[in-house]
GROMACS .gro file of C-alpha atoms in nm:
model
  266
    1MET     CA    1  -1.888  -0.781   0.197
    2LYS     CA    2  -2.161  -0.627   0.410
    3ASN     CA    3  -2.003  -0.288   0.457
    4LEU     CA    4  -1.969  -0.255   0.101
    5ASN     CA    5  -2.155   0.124   0.093
    6GLU     CA    6  -1.959   0.219   0.410
    7TYR     CA    7  -1.619   0.121   0.201
    8LEU     CA    8  -1.688   0.304  -0.108
    9GLN     CA    9  -1.765   0.623   0.133
   10ARG     CA   10  -1.457   0.560   0.283
   11ILE     CA   11  -1.266   0.610  -0.019
   12GLY     CA   12  -1.476   0.891  -0.169
   13PHE     CA   13  -1.622   0.646  -0.458
   14GLN     CA   14  -1.923   0.808  -0.621
   15GLY     CA   15  -2.163   0.654  -0.881
   16GLU     CA   16  -2.268   0.293  -0.910
   17PRO     CA   17  -2.007   0.076  -0.943
   18LYS     CA   18  -1.980  -0.174  -1.256
   19VAL     CA   19  -1.760  -0.453  -1.339
   20ASP     CA   20  -1.574  -0.273  -1.619
   21LEU     CA   21  -1.218  -0.076  -1.662
   22GLU     CA   22  -1.374   0.269  -1.589
   23THR     CA   23  -1.469   0.122  -1.237
   24LEU     CA   24  -1.164  -0.049  -1.158
   25ILE     CA   25  -0.931   0.230  -1.270
   26LYS     CA   26  -1.124   0.472  -1.026
   27LEU     CA   27  -1.173   0.233  -0.744
   28HIS     CA   28  -0.805   0.155  -0.748
   29ARG     CA   29  -0.719   0.546  -0.738
   30CYS     CA   30  -1.011   0.643  -0.482
   31GLN     CA   31  -0.824   0.386  -0.250
   32ALA     CA   32  -0.484   0.497  -0.314
   33PHE     CA   33  -0.597   0.880  -0.241
   34SER     CA   34  -0.789   0.769   0.048
   35ILE     CA   35  -0.639   0.496   0.280
   36PRO     CA   36  -0.264   0.559   0.383
   37PHE     CA   37  -0.015   0.303   0.399
   38GLU     CA   38   0.103   0.273   0.756
   39ASN     CA   39   0.286  -0.004   0.959
   40PHE     CA   40   0.208   0.156   1.322
   41ASP     CA   41   0.049  -0.168   1.484
   42VAL     CA   42   0.383  -0.336   1.472
   43TYR     CA   43   0.489  -0.075   1.738
   44VAL     CA   44   0.159   0.014   1.897
   45ASN     CA   45  -0.001  -0.300   1.907
   46ASP     CA   46   0.267  -0.524   1.884
   47LYS     CA   47   0.100  -0.727   1.618
   48VAL     CA   48  -0.096  -0.672   1.277
   49ASP     CA   49  -0.413  -0.858   1.277
   50ILE     CA   50  -0.483  -0.945   0.938
   51GLU     CA   51  -0.822  -1.155   1.008
   52LYS     CA   52  -1.051  -0.987   0.782
   53PRO     CA   53  -1.313  -0.852   1.032
   54ALA     CA   54  -1.047  -0.664   1.201
   55VAL     CA   55  -0.890  -0.522   0.899
   56LEU     CA   56  -1.214  -0.399   0.755
   57ASP     CA   57  -1.327  -0.243   1.107
   58LYS     CA   58  -0.940  -0.082   1.124
   59LEU     CA   59  -0.957   0.059   0.770
   60ILE     CA   60  -1.341   0.169   0.760
   61LYS     CA   61  -1.434   0.210   1.103
   62GLN     CA   62  -1.130   0.370   1.261
   63GLY     CA   63  -1.022   0.547   0.976
   64ARG     CA   64  -0.675   0.392   0.992
   65GLY     CA   65  -0.451   0.280   0.709
   66GLY     CA   66  -0.256  -0.055   0.699
   67TYR     CA   67   0.000  -0.242   0.516
   68CYS     CA   68   0.010  -0.462   0.210
   69TYR     CA   69  -0.226  -0.781   0.333
   70GLU     CA   70  -0.467  -0.524   0.492
   71LEU     CA   71  -0.494  -0.260   0.159
   72ASN     CA   72  -0.483  -0.527  -0.100
   73GLY     CA   73  -0.689  -0.778   0.097
   74ALA     CA   74  -0.946  -0.509   0.150
   75LEU     CA   75  -0.937  -0.406  -0.210
   76TYR     CA   76  -0.979  -0.792  -0.322
   77ASP     CA   77  -1.300  -0.821  -0.101
   78LEU     CA   78  -1.421  -0.487  -0.258
   79LEU     CA   79  -1.375  -0.594  -0.591
   80THR     CA   80  -1.497  -0.942  -0.572
   81THR     CA   81  -1.834  -0.784  -0.398
   82ILE     CA   82  -1.874  -0.585  -0.692
   83GLY     CA   83  -1.817  -0.856  -0.961
   84PHE     CA   84  -1.449  -0.852  -1.038
   85LYS     CA   85  -1.248  -1.175  -1.100
   86VAL     CA   86  -0.928  -1.144  -0.865
   87LYS     CA   87  -0.643  -1.364  -0.792
   88TYR     CA   88  -0.398  -1.274  -0.504
   89LEU     CA   89  -0.037  -1.296  -0.599
   90ALA     CA   90   0.285  -1.317  -0.420
   91SER     CA   91   0.569  -1.073  -0.509
   92ARG     CA   92   0.949  -1.072  -0.416
   93PRO     CA   93   1.048  -0.705  -0.298
   94MET     CA   94   1.350  -0.595  -0.455
   95MET     CA   95   1.365  -0.197  -0.367
   96GLY     CA   96   1.650  -0.124  -0.131
   97TYR     CA   97   1.781  -0.476  -0.108
   98THR     CA   98   2.074  -0.671  -0.266
   99GLU     CA   99   2.016  -0.989  -0.139
  100LEU     CA  100   1.748  -1.256  -0.219
  101ARG     CA  101   1.427  -1.189  -0.018
  102PRO     CA  102   1.151  -1.439   0.033
  103LYS     CA  103   0.803  -1.370  -0.129
  104THR     CA  104   0.631  -1.142   0.126
  105HIS     CA  105   0.466  -0.865  -0.061
  106MET     CA  106   0.055  -0.923  -0.149
  107ILE     CA  107  -0.044  -0.757  -0.467
  108LEU     CA  108  -0.366  -0.844  -0.693
  109MET     CA  109  -0.439  -0.942  -1.069
  110VAL     CA  110  -0.770  -0.844  -1.226
  111GLU     CA  111  -0.899  -1.037  -1.500
  112LEU     CA  112  -1.103  -0.851  -1.729
  113GLN     CA  113  -1.229  -0.868  -2.075
  114GLY     CA  114  -0.937  -1.083  -2.156
  115GLU     CA  115  -0.663  -0.877  -2.028
  116GLN     CA  116  -0.479  -0.891  -1.684
  117TYR     CA  117  -0.412  -0.598  -1.453
  118LEU     CA  118  -0.180  -0.555  -1.151
  119ALA     CA  119  -0.334  -0.381  -0.883
  120ASP     CA  120  -0.164  -0.285  -0.562
  121VAL     CA  121  -0.225  -0.002  -0.304
  122GLY     CA  122  -0.003  -0.154  -0.053
  123PHE     CA  123   0.381  -0.053  -0.144
  124THR     CA  124   0.419   0.208   0.098
  125ALA     CA  125   0.298   0.492  -0.133
  126LEU     CA  126   0.553   0.385  -0.398
  127ASN     CA  127   0.286   0.175  -0.562
  128ILE     CA  128   0.066   0.223  -0.869
  129ILE     CA  129  -0.194   0.494  -0.834
  130GLU     CA  130  -0.421   0.310  -1.096
  131PRO     CA  131  -0.399  -0.039  -1.209
  132LEU     CA  132  -0.124  -0.163  -1.455
  133LYS     CA  133  -0.233  -0.360  -1.765
  134ILE     CA  134   0.044  -0.663  -1.763
  135GLU     CA  135   0.170  -0.572  -2.100
  136PRO     CA  136   0.556  -0.558  -2.057
  137GLY     CA  137   0.763  -0.266  -2.151
  138THR     CA  138   0.476  -0.020  -2.165
  139VAL     CA  139   0.536   0.284  -2.000
  140HIS     CA  140   0.254   0.445  -1.762
  141HIS     CA  141   0.239   0.776  -1.645
  142GLN     CA  142   0.052   0.844  -1.336
  143TYR     CA  143  -0.005   1.190  -1.171
  144GLY     CA  144   0.378   1.249  -1.223
  145GLN     CA  145   0.495   0.900  -1.171
  146CYS     CA  146   0.632   0.645  -1.390
  147PHE     CA  147   0.564   0.296  -1.397
  148ARG     CA  148   0.636  -0.031  -1.601
  149ILE     CA  149   0.621  -0.389  -1.593
  150ILE     CA  150   0.894  -0.590  -1.753
  151GLU     CA  151   0.953  -0.956  -1.832
  152ASP     CA  152   1.232  -1.158  -1.676
  153ALA     CA  153   1.360  -1.500  -1.774
  154GLU     CA  154   1.414  -1.632  -1.392
  155ARG     CA  155   1.128  -1.408  -1.184
  156GLY     CA  156   0.873  -1.354  -1.443
  157TYR     CA  157   0.769  -1.001  -1.415
  158ILE     CA  158   0.943  -0.701  -1.254
  159PHE     CA  159   0.756  -0.402  -1.147
  160GLN     CA  160   0.964  -0.070  -1.166
  161SER     CA  161   0.903   0.265  -1.080
  162LYS     CA  162   1.124   0.545  -1.209
  163THR     CA  163   1.328   0.808  -0.997
  164GLY     CA  164   1.503   1.100  -1.204
  165ASP     CA  165   1.625   0.929  -1.536
  166GLU     CA  166   1.668   0.566  -1.362
  167TRP     CA  167   1.418   0.290  -1.345
  168GLU     CA  168   1.448   0.087  -1.019
  169SER     CA  169   1.283  -0.260  -0.969
  170CYS     CA  170   1.027  -0.234  -0.670
  171TYR     CA  171   0.943  -0.621  -0.664
  172SER     CA  172   0.943  -0.951  -0.875
  173PHE     CA  173   0.611  -1.176  -0.949
  174ASP     CA  174   0.457  -1.455  -1.135
  175LEU     CA  175   0.078  -1.530  -1.192
  176THR     CA  176   0.069  -1.824  -0.969
  177GLU     CA  177  -0.234  -1.771  -0.786
  178GLN     CA  178  -0.219  -1.744  -0.374
  179GLN     CA  179  -0.476  -1.796  -0.078
  180TYR     CA  180  -0.525  -1.545   0.175
  181ILE     CA  181  -0.418  -1.794   0.436
  182ASP     CA  182  -0.088  -1.814   0.266
  183PHE     CA  183   0.008  -1.469   0.370
  184LYS     CA  184  -0.036  -1.545   0.726
  185LEU     CA  185   0.320  -1.647   0.774
  186ALA     CA  186   0.427  -1.337   0.560
  187ASN     CA  187   0.248  -1.133   0.801
  188PHE     CA  188   0.412  -1.290   1.103
  189TYR     CA  189   0.743  -1.240   0.918
  190ASN     CA  190   0.672  -0.883   0.862
  191SER     CA  191   0.551  -0.768   1.195
  192ASN     CA  192   0.801  -0.979   1.418
  193SER     CA  193   1.153  -1.063   1.227
  194THR     CA  194   1.447  -0.852   1.287
  195GLU     CA  195   1.512  -0.867   0.936
  196SER     CA  196   1.183  -0.718   0.800
  197ILE     CA  197   1.197  -0.327   0.727
  198CYS     CA  198   0.865  -0.324   0.933
  199THR     CA  199   1.022  -0.393   1.256
  200ASN     CA  200   1.313  -0.163   1.178
  201MET     CA  201   1.169   0.173   1.027
  202ILE     CA  202   0.819   0.333   1.136
  203ILE     CA  203   0.660   0.373   0.757
  204ALA     CA  204   0.336   0.575   0.649
  205GLY     CA  205   0.249   0.708   0.281
  206ILE     CA  206  -0.041   0.828   0.089
  207TYR     CA  207  -0.084   0.985  -0.274
  208SER     CA  208  -0.332   1.281  -0.386
  209GLU     CA  209  -0.341   1.447  -0.722
  210LYS     CA  210  -0.042   1.665  -0.617
  211GLY     CA  211   0.209   1.414  -0.527
  212ARG     CA  212   0.295   1.200  -0.229
  213VAL     CA  213   0.376   1.228   0.144
  214ARG     CA  214   0.550   0.953   0.298
  215LEU     CA  215   0.682   0.915   0.688
  216LEU     CA  216   1.006   0.734   0.750
  217ASN     CA  217   1.076   0.708   1.098
  218ASN     CA  218   1.070   1.065   1.230
  219ARG     CA  219   1.057   1.244   0.919
  220PHE     CA  220   0.783   1.349   0.693
  221GLU     CA  221   0.884   1.351   0.325
  222VAL     CA  222   0.642   1.577   0.152
  223LYS     CA  223   0.668   1.557  -0.229
  224LEU     CA  224   0.365   1.769  -0.375
  225THR     CA  225   0.353   2.018  -0.680
  226ASP     CA  226   0.300   2.336  -0.431
  227ARG     CA  227   0.491   2.168  -0.142
  228ASP     CA  228   0.852   2.037  -0.115
  229GLU     CA  229   0.996   1.953   0.212
  230ASP     CA  230   1.103   1.723   0.493
  231ILE     CA  231   0.983   1.786   0.841
  232GLN     CA  232   1.144   1.619   1.130
  233VAL     CA  233   0.919   1.539   1.417
  234GLU     CA  234   1.000   1.696   1.741
  235SER     CA  235   0.694   1.660   1.971
  236GLU     CA  236   0.404   1.438   2.021
  237GLU     CA  237   0.157   1.727   1.976
  238GLN     CA  238   0.339   1.794   1.635
  239LEU     CA  239   0.336   1.456   1.523
  240ALA     CA  240  -0.053   1.406   1.613
  241ASN     CA  241  -0.099   1.729   1.399
  242LEU     CA  242   0.085   1.595   1.094
  243LEU     CA  243  -0.099   1.244   1.129
  244LYS     CA  244  -0.406   1.425   1.096
  245GLN     CA  245  -0.283   1.670   0.838
  246PHE     CA  246  -0.122   1.439   0.555
  247PHE     CA  247  -0.299   1.108   0.664
  248ASN     CA  248  -0.617   1.178   0.838
  249ILE     CA  249  -0.531   0.965   1.101
  250LYS     CA  250  -0.594   1.031   1.479
  251LEU     CA  251  -0.453   0.766   1.711
  252ASP     CA  252  -0.565   0.744   2.057
  253ALA     CA  253  -0.330   0.894   2.363
  254GLU     CA  254  -0.160   0.559   2.446
  255LYS     CA  255  -0.112   0.446   2.064
  256LEU     CA  256   0.041   0.797   2.002
  257ASP     CA  257   0.280   0.780   2.287
  258LYS     CA  258   0.413   0.453   2.204
  259LEU     CA  259   0.458   0.572   1.850
  260TYR     CA  260   0.621   0.887   1.925
  261VAL     CA  261   0.891   0.707   2.200
  262ARG     CA  262   0.968   0.479   1.916
  263MET     CA  263   1.034   0.765   1.702
  264SER     CA  264   1.258   0.923   1.938
  265SER     CA  265   1.498   0.638   1.969
  266GLU     CA  266   1.625   0.680   1.638
   0.00000   0.00000   0.00000
């Protein structure tokens, strides 16, 4: 990766990155807090370009976010450049679905000192904030969120998050390694198929130390320790201000207009 220092600056990482658990946790957390999930290109560009140069330009130069292939794909490049051993994995989304879904969500597995860790910064701000050791049954508490991985006889592993007193299954996965090119079909599906949530809903989200903020169509869901509210977008100017305030994203006038028009149709 030629722009390693720019990437580290983009996510606010300070210090010298090393191949150790402390660095892995810090890099993952920095990205979760700095680069939002967002599927805006489905609506403003009519496609999501996941070629690596385009992804890094979008995330680093343009200050945008992206969805799983972009966010986790970039994190893969960052980690491998530093020297971590990382594998692409394909997972099967479960949250919000009753029927069996294809394996369209990209996640990462990092192998470090004989242990395996799940890394994922691309699950609509419902993802983990720090890597999880793949240690079934262990409950991980991260900035007010609870996560765990359980074993499943048919699916391999299931990643779950806790809402209230209930555990919700987010996605299942196994440890079969994938190649980046394997996700091109999944990307086409998610950015074109009417069965994809990404073509049916505008989604954005990001974590902070205070909680998380998500955009679902025309509503901002703010769940922070000092602020808990839903904000409905009622003007293009308001949308621009909220995107800047919560996600630090500034869209050009044409893209902003396209996004607002799509929101207004909901």
